[in-house]
């Protein structure tokens, strides 16, 4: 899913964690955890005065059709967008929500709404429409669907919230909710690797409260926040697998690679006996 660039985990580092008493769960492959495409942009969105890194919408605000569409298992009403909506990120890349993209105006996973609050305010609708085009239910046949990585797609949700006028701390809390509980997929594969987090709802809500408190207390930069969420998701996975028996394997397959644990003591070097180290004794 991500984090190799953030975590920088190598085999010796993993060995150090084990030696330091940290329990490591089963983790996906490095391909699945690729961190080379975490951000929607390699540059942060800045003020429009700095046009080289400005983020903006075209054809905003999003225009919705009057007809209402209901999808099975979904409590909220969906409406198609009447005209394409385009977001340009800090690297000048276009993110286009095509005409007829379905949106319910709420990209936040339902399990987090009691913590994050109702996400359907006017300032969120543009961001939700773009996000829905790339991963929202009902848009599986759309041209944009899963055409970018899940990491990029969730990150651009934050960028577009900021451009839409959402206060930065609030936008980071909403981003954390989507990152922790939202869908994940392989690029150009219409099948999702997960539609939602496999962790128990109580564990997810506990972790989301911790993320919200961390953001409100520290107001981290986005790289700091992504690194924190990397660690938090791994830790949530550990909590979620306790006492689950054989079913724990299902959950641990979805865990990210754990980031470096703070203050983990290094593995002490093997003693040298009579001028010989371990390799000399083999």
Short mmCIF file of N, CA, C and O in Angstrom, two decimals, residues 142-274:
data_model
loop_
_atom_site.label_atom_id
_atom_site.label_comp_id
_atom_site.label_asym_id
_atom_site.label_seq_id
_atom_site.Cartn_x
_atom_site.Cartn_y
_atom_site.Cartn_z
N UNK A 142 -16.53 4.50 -15.04
CA UNK A 142 -16.07 5.81 -15.49
C UNK A 142 -14.62 5.80 -15.95
O UNK A 142 -13.82 4.95 -15.53
N UNK A 143 -14.27 6.76 -16.79
CA UNK A 143 -12.92 6.81 -17.36
C UNK A 143 -11.86 7.08 -16.30
O UNK A 143 -10.72 6.64 -16.43
N UNK A 144 -12.19 7.80 -15.24
CA UNK A 144 -11.21 8.16 -14.23
C UNK A 144 -11.03 7.08 -13.17
O UNK A 144 -9.99 7.04 -12.50
N UNK A 145 -11.96 6.20 -13.03
CA UNK A 145 -12.01 5.26 -11.91
C UNK A 145 -10.74 4.42 -11.83
O UNK A 145 -10.36 3.73 -12.78
N UNK A 146 -10.05 4.50 -10.68
CA UNK A 146 -8.82 3.74 -10.40
C UNK A 146 -7.71 4.01 -11.42
O UNK A 146 -6.81 3.18 -11.59
N UNK A 147 -7.74 5.16 -12.06
CA UNK A 147 -6.69 5.47 -13.03
C UNK A 147 -5.46 6.09 -12.38
O UNK A 147 -4.43 6.25 -13.03
N UNK A 148 -5.56 6.45 -11.11
CA UNK A 148 -4.42 6.91 -10.31
C UNK A 148 -4.33 6.03 -9.08
O UNK A 148 -5.29 5.37 -8.70
N UNK A 149 -3.19 6.05 -8.41
CA UNK A 149 -3.04 5.23 -7.22
C UNK A 149 -3.97 5.71 -6.11
O UNK A 149 -4.37 6.88 -6.07
N UNK A 150 -4.26 4.79 -5.19
CA UNK A 150 -5.11 5.20 -4.07
C UNK A 150 -4.42 6.24 -3.21
O UNK A 150 -5.06 7.14 -2.65
N UNK A 151 -3.08 6.16 -3.12
CA UNK A 151 -2.35 7.15 -2.33
C UNK A 151 -2.51 8.55 -2.92
O UNK A 151 -2.77 9.53 -2.23
N UNK A 152 -2.31 8.64 -4.24
CA UNK A 152 -2.45 9.94 -4.92
C UNK A 152 -3.88 10.46 -4.79
O UNK A 152 -4.10 11.65 -4.57
N UNK A 153 -4.84 9.55 -4.98
CA UNK A 153 -6.24 9.95 -4.98
C UNK A 153 -6.68 10.48 -3.62
O UNK A 153 -7.37 11.52 -3.54
N UNK A 154 -6.28 9.81 -2.56
CA UNK A 154 -6.65 10.29 -1.23
C UNK A 154 -5.90 11.58 -0.88
O UNK A 154 -6.45 12.46 -0.22
N UNK A 155 -4.67 11.70 -1.36
CA UNK A 155 -3.91 12.92 -1.10
C UNK A 155 -4.53 14.11 -1.83
O UNK A 155 -4.62 15.22 -1.29
N UNK A 156 -4.98 13.90 -3.06
CA UNK A 156 -5.56 15.02 -3.80
C UNK A 156 -6.90 15.44 -3.17
O UNK A 156 -7.35 16.57 -3.35
N UNK A 157 -7.52 14.55 -2.44
CA UNK A 157 -8.73 14.92 -1.68
C UNK A 157 -8.39 16.02 -0.69
O UNK A 157 -9.12 17.01 -0.57
N UNK A 158 -7.25 15.87 -0.01
CA UNK A 158 -6.81 16.93 0.92
C UNK A 158 -6.53 18.22 0.17
O UNK A 158 -6.98 19.30 0.57
N UNK A 159 -5.76 18.14 -0.92
CA UNK A 159 -5.41 19.35 -1.67
C UNK A 159 -6.67 20.08 -2.14
O UNK A 159 -6.75 21.31 -2.06
N UNK A 160 -7.63 19.32 -2.64
CA UNK A 160 -8.83 19.97 -3.16
C UNK A 160 -9.73 20.50 -2.05
O UNK A 160 -10.47 21.47 -2.25
N UNK A 161 -9.68 19.90 -0.86
CA UNK A 161 -10.38 20.47 0.28
C UNK A 161 -9.81 21.85 0.63
O UNK A 161 -10.55 22.80 0.88
N UNK A 162 -8.47 21.94 0.63
CA UNK A 162 -7.82 23.20 0.96
C UNK A 162 -8.21 24.29 -0.04
O UNK A 162 -8.56 25.41 0.33
N UNK A 163 -8.16 23.93 -1.32
CA UNK A 163 -8.52 24.91 -2.36
C UNK A 163 -9.99 25.29 -2.25
O UNK A 163 -10.37 26.43 -2.53
N UNK A 164 -10.83 24.35 -1.80
CA UNK A 164 -12.25 24.64 -1.64
C UNK A 164 -12.58 25.49 -0.43
O UNK A 164 -13.74 25.87 -0.24
N UNK A 165 -11.58 25.79 0.40
CA UNK A 165 -11.79 26.68 1.52
C UNK A 165 -11.87 26.00 2.87
O UNK A 165 -12.14 26.66 3.88
N UNK A 166 -11.60 24.70 2.94
CA UNK A 166 -11.63 24.00 4.21
C UNK A 166 -10.43 24.41 5.07
O UNK A 166 -9.31 24.50 4.56
N UNK A 167 -10.66 24.67 6.33
CA UNK A 167 -9.59 25.03 7.25
C UNK A 167 -8.58 23.88 7.31
O UNK A 167 -8.96 22.71 7.35
N UNK A 168 -7.26 24.16 7.28
CA UNK A 168 -6.26 23.09 7.12
C UNK A 168 -6.34 21.97 8.14
O UNK A 168 -6.21 20.80 7.77
N UNK A 169 -6.53 22.27 9.42
CA UNK A 169 -6.60 21.19 10.41
C UNK A 169 -7.81 20.31 10.14
O UNK A 169 -7.72 19.08 10.21
N UNK A 170 -8.93 20.91 9.81
CA UNK A 170 -10.13 20.14 9.47
C UNK A 170 -9.88 19.28 8.23
O UNK A 170 -10.27 18.10 8.18
N UNK A 171 -9.21 19.83 7.23
CA UNK A 171 -8.91 19.08 6.02
C UNK A 171 -8.00 17.89 6.32
O UNK A 171 -8.16 16.81 5.74
N UNK A 172 -7.06 18.06 7.23
CA UNK A 172 -6.16 16.95 7.58
C UNK A 172 -6.91 15.86 8.32
O UNK A 172 -6.62 14.66 8.13
N UNK A 173 -7.85 16.22 9.15
CA UNK A 173 -8.66 15.20 9.84
C UNK A 173 -9.48 14.42 8.82
O UNK A 173 -9.57 13.18 8.89
N UNK A 174 -10.06 15.09 7.85
CA UNK A 174 -10.85 14.41 6.82
C UNK A 174 -9.95 13.53 5.95
O UNK A 174 -10.32 12.41 5.58
N UNK A 175 -8.78 14.04 5.63
CA UNK A 175 -7.81 13.23 4.87
C UNK A 175 -7.45 11.97 5.64
O UNK A 175 -7.38 10.87 5.08
N UNK A 176 -7.19 12.10 6.94
CA UNK A 176 -6.83 10.93 7.76
C UNK A 176 -7.94 9.90 7.74
O UNK A 176 -7.68 8.69 7.67
N UNK A 177 -9.19 10.34 7.76
CA UNK A 177 -10.32 9.41 7.74
C UNK A 177 -10.36 8.63 6.43
O UNK A 177 -10.59 7.41 6.42
N UNK A 178 -10.14 9.32 5.32
CA UNK A 178 -10.14 8.65 4.02
C UNK A 178 -8.94 7.72 3.89
O UNK A 178 -9.04 6.61 3.36
N UNK A 179 -7.78 8.16 4.36
CA UNK A 179 -6.56 7.35 4.27
C UNK A 179 -6.70 6.06 5.07
O UNK A 179 -6.34 4.98 4.61
N UNK A 180 -7.23 6.16 6.28
CA UNK A 180 -7.33 5.00 7.16
C UNK A 180 -8.47 4.07 6.80
O UNK A 180 -8.35 2.85 6.94
N UNK A 181 -9.58 4.62 6.36
CA UNK A 181 -10.76 3.79 6.16
C UNK A 181 -11.26 3.68 4.74
O UNK A 181 -12.20 2.92 4.47
N UNK A 182 -10.66 4.43 3.81
CA UNK A 182 -11.15 4.45 2.44
C UNK A 182 -10.69 3.27 1.61
O UNK A 182 -9.91 2.43 2.06
N UNK A 183 -11.15 3.20 0.36
CA UNK A 183 -10.81 2.08 -0.53
C UNK A 183 -9.36 2.12 -0.98
O UNK A 183 -8.71 3.16 -0.96
N UNK A 184 -8.87 0.95 -1.41
CA UNK A 184 -7.51 0.82 -1.95
C UNK A 184 -7.57 -0.11 -3.15
O UNK A 184 -8.40 -1.00 -3.21
N UNK A 185 -6.65 0.10 -4.08
CA UNK A 185 -6.71 -0.65 -5.32
C UNK A 185 -5.36 -0.63 -6.00
O UNK A 185 -4.47 0.11 -5.63
N UNK A 186 -5.23 -1.47 -7.01
CA UNK A 186 -4.07 -1.44 -7.89
C UNK A 186 -4.45 -0.62 -9.12
O UNK A 186 -5.57 -0.74 -9.63
N UNK A 187 -3.55 0.19 -9.61
CA UNK A 187 -3.85 1.06 -10.75
C UNK A 187 -4.27 0.24 -11.96
O UNK A 187 -3.71 -0.81 -12.25
N UNK A 188 -5.27 0.73 -12.65
CA UNK A 188 -5.81 0.12 -13.87
C UNK A 188 -6.44 -1.25 -13.61
O UNK A 188 -6.67 -2.02 -14.54
N UNK A 189 -6.68 -1.56 -12.35
CA UNK A 189 -7.39 -2.79 -12.00
C UNK A 189 -8.73 -2.36 -11.42
O UNK A 189 -8.77 -1.69 -10.39
N UNK A 190 -9.81 -2.74 -12.07
CA UNK A 190 -11.12 -2.30 -11.61
C UNK A 190 -11.50 -2.93 -10.27
O UNK A 190 -12.41 -2.47 -9.60
N UNK A 191 -10.81 -3.97 -9.88
CA UNK A 191 -11.11 -4.62 -8.60
C UNK A 191 -10.35 -3.93 -7.48
O UNK A 191 -9.16 -3.67 -7.60
N UNK A 192 -11.03 -3.65 -6.40
CA UNK A 192 -10.38 -3.04 -5.26
C UNK A 192 -9.70 -4.11 -4.41
O UNK A 192 -10.23 -5.22 -4.25
N UNK A 193 -8.54 -3.78 -3.90
CA UNK A 193 -7.90 -4.69 -2.96
C UNK A 193 -8.63 -4.66 -1.63
O UNK A 193 -8.55 -5.60 -0.85
N UNK A 194 -9.32 -3.56 -1.38
CA UNK A 194 -10.24 -3.49 -0.24
C UNK A 194 -11.19 -2.33 -0.49
O UNK A 194 -10.80 -1.28 -1.00
N UNK A 195 -12.46 -2.53 -0.17
CA UNK A 195 -13.44 -1.46 -0.29
C UNK A 195 -13.45 -0.60 0.97
O UNK A 195 -13.81 0.57 0.94
N UNK A 196 -13.07 -1.20 2.07
CA UNK A 196 -12.97 -0.49 3.34
C UNK A 196 -11.97 -1.26 4.20
O UNK A 196 -11.59 -2.38 3.89
N UNK A 197 -11.56 -0.64 5.28
CA UNK A 197 -10.58 -1.30 6.14
C UNK A 197 -11.16 -2.58 6.72
O UNK A 197 -12.32 -2.61 7.13
N UNK A 198 -10.37 -3.67 6.79
CA UNK A 198 -10.84 -4.92 7.37
C UNK A 198 -10.81 -4.93 8.89
O UNK A 198 -11.22 -5.92 9.51
N UNK A 199 -10.34 -3.86 9.50
CA UNK A 199 -10.22 -3.83 10.95
C UNK A 199 -11.58 -3.63 11.61
O UNK A 199 -12.48 -3.02 11.02
N UNK A 200 -11.76 -4.12 12.82
CA UNK A 200 -13.04 -3.94 13.53
C UNK A 200 -13.37 -2.47 13.70
O UNK A 200 -12.48 -1.62 13.86
N UNK A 201 -14.67 -2.16 13.68
CA UNK A 201 -15.11 -0.77 13.79
C UNK A 201 -14.62 -0.07 15.04
O UNK A 201 -14.23 1.11 14.99
N UNK A 202 -14.60 -0.78 16.17
CA UNK A 202 -14.15 -0.15 17.41
C UNK A 202 -12.68 0.23 17.34
O UNK A 202 -12.27 1.29 17.84
N UNK A 203 -11.86 -0.62 16.68
CA UNK A 203 -10.44 -0.32 16.53
C UNK A 203 -10.26 0.87 15.60
O UNK A 203 -9.44 1.77 15.86
N UNK A 204 -11.01 0.90 14.52
CA UNK A 204 -10.93 2.02 13.57
C UNK A 204 -11.31 3.34 14.25
O UNK A 204 -10.62 4.35 14.09
N UNK A 205 -12.39 3.33 14.99
CA UNK A 205 -12.82 4.57 15.64
C UNK A 205 -11.83 5.03 16.69
O UNK A 205 -11.56 6.23 16.81
N UNK A 206 -11.28 4.08 17.44
CA UNK A 206 -10.26 4.44 18.43
C UNK A 206 -9.05 5.07 17.75
O UNK A 206 -8.52 6.10 18.20
N UNK A 207 -8.59 4.45 16.65
CA UNK A 207 -7.45 4.99 15.93
C UNK A 207 -7.74 6.35 15.33
O UNK A 207 -6.89 7.24 15.34
N UNK A 208 -8.97 6.54 14.81
CA UNK A 208 -9.32 7.81 14.20
C UNK A 208 -9.36 8.92 15.25
O UNK A 208 -8.94 10.06 14.98
N UNK A 209 -9.81 8.60 16.44
CA UNK A 209 -9.79 9.60 17.51
C UNK A 209 -8.36 10.00 17.84
O UNK A 209 -8.07 11.18 18.08
N UNK A 210 -7.46 9.02 17.85
CA UNK A 210 -6.05 9.33 18.11
C UNK A 210 -5.48 10.21 17.00
O UNK A 210 -4.72 11.15 17.27
N UNK A 211 -5.84 9.90 15.75
CA UNK A 211 -5.36 10.71 14.63
C UNK A 211 -5.89 12.14 14.72
O UNK A 211 -5.15 13.11 14.52
N UNK A 212 -7.19 12.27 15.03
CA UNK A 212 -7.77 13.61 15.17
C UNK A 212 -7.08 14.40 16.27
O UNK A 212 -6.73 15.58 16.09
N UNK A 213 -6.85 13.75 17.42
CA UNK A 213 -6.21 14.45 18.53
C UNK A 213 -4.78 14.85 18.17
O UNK A 213 -4.33 15.95 18.51
N UNK A 214 -4.08 13.97 17.47
CA UNK A 214 -2.71 14.27 17.05
C UNK A 214 -2.69 15.47 16.11
O UNK A 214 -1.86 16.39 16.24
N UNK A 215 -3.60 15.50 15.16
CA UNK A 215 -3.65 16.59 14.18
C UNK A 215 -4.01 17.90 14.86
O UNK A 215 -3.38 18.94 14.62
N UNK A 216 -5.02 17.87 15.73
CA UNK A 216 -5.46 19.10 16.39
C UNK A 216 -4.40 19.62 17.37
O UNK A 216 -4.28 20.82 17.56
N UNK A 217 -3.63 18.71 17.94
CA UNK A 217 -2.60 19.10 18.89
C UNK A 217 -1.34 19.60 18.20
O UNK A 217 -0.72 20.57 18.63
N UNK A 218 -0.96 18.95 17.09
CA UNK A 218 0.35 19.19 16.48
C UNK A 218 0.30 19.92 15.15
O UNK A 218 1.32 20.48 14.73
N UNK A 219 -0.84 19.90 14.46
CA UNK A 219 -0.95 20.45 13.10
C UNK A 219 0.26 20.06 12.27
O UNK A 219 1.04 20.91 11.81
N UNK A 220 0.46 18.75 12.02
CA UNK A 220 1.66 18.29 11.31
C UNK A 220 1.66 18.71 9.86
O UNK A 220 0.61 19.04 9.27
N UNK A 221 2.84 18.71 9.25
CA UNK A 221 2.91 18.84 7.80
C UNK A 221 2.35 17.57 7.18
O UNK A 221 2.18 16.54 7.86
N UNK A 222 2.08 17.60 5.89
CA UNK A 222 1.53 16.41 5.25
C UNK A 222 2.51 15.23 5.28
O UNK A 222 2.11 14.10 5.56
N UNK A 223 3.81 15.41 5.01
CA UNK A 223 4.73 14.28 5.15
C UNK A 223 4.74 13.72 6.57
O UNK A 223 4.78 12.50 6.77
N UNK A 224 4.68 14.60 7.56
CA UNK A 224 4.63 14.12 8.95
C UNK A 224 3.34 13.35 9.21
O UNK A 224 3.36 12.31 9.87
N UNK A 225 2.23 13.85 8.68
CA UNK A 225 0.95 13.19 8.91
C UNK A 225 0.91 11.82 8.25
O UNK A 225 0.44 10.85 8.85
N UNK A 226 1.41 11.73 7.03
CA UNK A 226 1.41 10.44 6.34
C UNK A 226 2.30 9.45 7.09
O UNK A 226 1.95 8.27 7.24
N UNK A 227 3.43 9.91 7.59
CA UNK A 227 4.28 9.03 8.38
C UNK A 227 3.59 8.57 9.65
O UNK A 227 3.67 7.41 10.04
N UNK A 228 2.89 9.49 10.31
CA UNK A 228 2.15 9.13 11.52
C UNK A 228 1.05 8.11 11.20
O UNK A 228 0.87 7.13 11.93
N UNK A 229 0.31 8.34 10.13
CA UNK A 229 -0.77 7.42 9.77
C UNK A 229 -0.23 6.05 9.40
O UNK A 229 -0.88 5.02 9.63
N UNK A 230 0.98 6.02 8.84
CA UNK A 230 1.64 4.76 8.55
C UNK A 230 1.82 3.95 9.83
O UNK A 230 1.47 2.77 9.92
N UNK A 231 2.39 4.62 10.84
CA UNK A 231 2.59 3.93 12.11
C UNK A 231 1.25 3.58 12.76
O UNK A 231 1.06 2.46 13.27
N UNK A 232 0.30 4.51 12.74
CA UNK A 232 -0.98 4.29 13.41
C UNK A 232 -1.72 3.10 12.81
O UNK A 232 -2.29 2.28 13.54
N UNK A 233 -1.71 3.00 11.49
CA UNK A 233 -2.44 1.90 10.86
C UNK A 233 -1.82 0.55 11.23
O UNK A 233 -2.52 -0.42 11.48
N UNK A 234 -0.49 0.52 11.27
CA UNK A 234 0.17 -0.71 11.69
C UNK A 234 -0.21 -1.05 13.12
O UNK A 234 -0.52 -2.19 13.46
N UNK A 235 -0.21 -0.04 14.00
CA UNK A 235 -0.55 -0.28 15.40
C UNK A 235 -2.02 -0.69 15.55
O UNK A 235 -2.35 -1.56 16.35
N UNK A 236 -2.91 -0.08 14.78
CA UNK A 236 -4.31 -0.47 14.80
C UNK A 236 -4.47 -1.93 14.36
O UNK A 236 -5.28 -2.68 14.89
N UNK A 237 -3.68 -2.32 13.37
CA UNK A 237 -3.74 -3.70 12.90
C UNK A 237 -3.32 -4.68 13.98
O UNK A 237 -3.90 -5.75 14.12
N UNK A 238 -2.31 -4.28 14.75
CA UNK A 238 -1.89 -5.13 15.86
C UNK A 238 -3.02 -5.30 16.87
O UNK A 238 -3.28 -6.39 17.34
N UNK A 239 -3.69 -4.20 17.17
CA UNK A 239 -4.80 -4.27 18.13
C UNK A 239 -5.93 -5.13 17.58
O UNK A 239 -6.55 -5.90 18.31
N UNK A 240 -6.19 -4.98 16.28
CA UNK A 240 -7.32 -5.69 15.67
C UNK A 240 -7.12 -7.18 15.55
O UNK A 240 -8.10 -7.93 15.38
N UNK A 241 -5.88 -7.65 15.60
CA UNK A 241 -5.63 -9.08 15.43
C UNK A 241 -5.52 -9.83 16.74
O UNK A 241 -5.44 -11.05 16.75
N UNK A 242 -5.52 -9.13 17.86
CA UNK A 242 -5.38 -9.80 19.14
C UNK A 242 -6.60 -10.69 19.42
O UNK A 242 -7.74 -10.23 19.38
N UNK A 243 -6.33 -11.93 19.67
CA UNK A 243 -7.39 -12.85 20.05
C UNK A 243 -8.31 -13.26 18.94
O UNK A 243 -9.39 -13.79 19.19
N UNK A 244 -7.91 -13.03 17.68
CA UNK A 244 -8.81 -13.34 16.57
C UNK A 244 -8.52 -14.71 15.95
O UNK A 244 -9.22 -15.11 15.02
N UNK A 245 -7.50 -15.40 16.42
CA UNK A 245 -7.23 -16.75 15.94
C UNK A 245 -6.90 -16.78 14.47
O UNK A 245 -6.25 -15.87 13.94
N UNK A 246 -7.35 -17.81 13.73
CA UNK A 246 -7.01 -17.95 12.30
C UNK A 246 -7.45 -16.78 11.45
O UNK A 246 -6.86 -16.48 10.43
N UNK A 247 -8.52 -16.06 11.88
CA UNK A 247 -9.01 -14.94 11.07
C UNK A 247 -8.03 -13.77 11.09
O UNK A 247 -8.13 -12.86 10.27
N UNK A 248 -7.10 -13.77 12.02
CA UNK A 248 -6.14 -12.67 12.09
C UNK A 248 -5.33 -12.54 10.82
O UNK A 248 -4.94 -11.44 10.43
N UNK A 249 -5.09 -13.65 10.14
CA UNK A 249 -4.30 -13.61 8.92
C UNK A 249 -4.98 -12.77 7.86
O UNK A 249 -4.34 -12.10 7.05
N UNK A 250 -6.32 -12.78 7.84
CA UNK A 250 -7.06 -11.99 6.86
C UNK A 250 -6.80 -10.51 7.08
O UNK A 250 -6.63 -9.73 6.14
N UNK A 251 -6.76 -10.10 8.33
CA UNK A 251 -6.53 -8.69 8.65
C UNK A 251 -5.09 -8.29 8.40
O UNK A 251 -4.80 -7.27 7.81
N UNK A 252 -4.15 -9.12 8.84
CA UNK A 252 -2.75 -8.73 8.74
C UNK A 252 -2.27 -8.63 7.31
O UNK A 252 -1.33 -7.92 7.02
N UNK A 253 -2.94 -9.29 6.38
CA UNK A 253 -2.55 -9.15 4.98
C UNK A 253 -2.73 -7.73 4.49
O UNK A 253 -2.10 -7.30 3.55
N UNK A 254 -3.62 -6.97 5.13
CA UNK A 254 -3.90 -5.61 4.69
C UNK A 254 -3.08 -4.57 5.45
O UNK A 254 -3.22 -3.39 5.20
N UNK A 255 -2.23 -4.99 6.37
CA UNK A 255 -1.49 -4.03 7.16
C UNK A 255 -0.35 -3.41 6.36
O UNK A 255 0.29 -4.09 5.57
N UNK A 256 -0.08 -2.12 6.58
CA UNK A 256 1.10 -1.53 5.95
C UNK A 256 2.36 -2.01 6.66
O UNK A 256 2.31 -2.49 7.78
N UNK A 257 3.47 -1.83 5.99
CA UNK A 257 4.75 -2.14 6.63
C UNK A 257 4.95 -1.17 7.78
O UNK A 257 4.71 0.03 7.64
N UNK A 258 5.34 -1.67 8.96
CA UNK A 258 5.47 -0.75 10.10
C UNK A 258 6.61 0.22 9.89
O UNK A 258 7.67 -0.16 9.41
N UNK A 259 6.39 1.49 10.23
CA UNK A 259 7.47 2.47 10.15
C UNK A 259 8.44 2.27 11.30
O UNK A 259 8.18 1.49 12.21
N UNK A 260 9.57 2.97 11.29
CA UNK A 260 10.53 2.80 12.38
C UNK A 260 9.90 3.12 13.73
O UNK A 260 9.28 4.16 13.89
N UNK A 261 10.04 2.22 14.66
CA UNK A 261 9.54 2.48 16.01
C UNK A 261 10.49 3.44 16.71
O UNK A 261 11.71 3.30 16.59
N UNK A 262 9.99 4.42 17.44
CA UNK A 262 10.88 5.38 18.09
C UNK A 262 11.66 4.73 19.22
O UNK A 262 11.15 3.87 19.95
N UNK A 263 12.89 5.15 19.34
CA UNK A 263 13.74 4.74 20.46
C UNK A 263 13.92 3.24 20.58
O UNK A 263 14.01 2.69 21.67
N UNK A 264 13.94 2.54 19.46
CA UNK A 264 14.20 1.10 19.51
C UNK A 264 15.70 0.88 19.60
O UNK A 264 16.45 1.37 18.75
N UNK A 265 16.17 0.17 20.60
CA UNK A 265 17.62 -0.02 20.72
C UNK A 265 18.16 -0.86 19.59
O UNK A 265 17.49 -1.78 19.11
N UNK A 266 19.34 -0.53 19.14
CA UNK A 266 19.96 -1.29 18.07
C UNK A 266 20.39 -2.66 18.60
O UNK A 266 20.63 -2.84 19.79
N UNK A 267 20.46 -3.62 17.68
CA UNK A 267 20.94 -4.94 18.08
C UNK A 267 22.42 -4.84 18.41
O UNK A 267 23.21 -4.34 17.60
N UNK A 268 22.83 -5.27 19.60
CA UNK A 268 24.25 -5.15 19.95
C UNK A 268 25.11 -6.05 19.08
O UNK A 268 24.67 -7.11 18.63
N UNK A 269 26.29 -5.58 18.79
CA UNK A 269 27.19 -6.38 17.97
C UNK A 269 27.61 -7.63 18.74
O UNK A 269 27.77 -7.63 19.96
N UNK A 270 27.76 -8.73 17.99
CA UNK A 270 28.19 -9.98 18.62
C UNK A 270 29.61 -9.82 19.16
O UNK A 270 30.44 -9.15 18.54
N UNK A 271 29.87 -10.37 20.31
CA UNK A 271 31.21 -10.21 20.89
C UNK A 271 32.26 -10.94 20.07
O UNK A 271 31.99 -11.92 19.40
N UNK A 272 33.45 -10.41 20.14
CA UNK A 272 34.59 -11.05 19.47
C UNK A 272 35.33 -11.89 20.51
O UNK A 272 35.69 -11.39 21.58
N UNK A 273 35.51 -13.17 20.20
CA UNK A 273 36.16 -14.09 21.14
C UNK A 273 37.46 -14.54 20.52
O UNK A 273 37.48 -15.11 19.41
N UNK A 274 38.55 -14.28 21.21
CA UNK A 274 39.88 -14.69 20.75
C UNK A 274 40.16 -14.20 19.32
O UNK A 274 40.68 -14.93 18.47
#
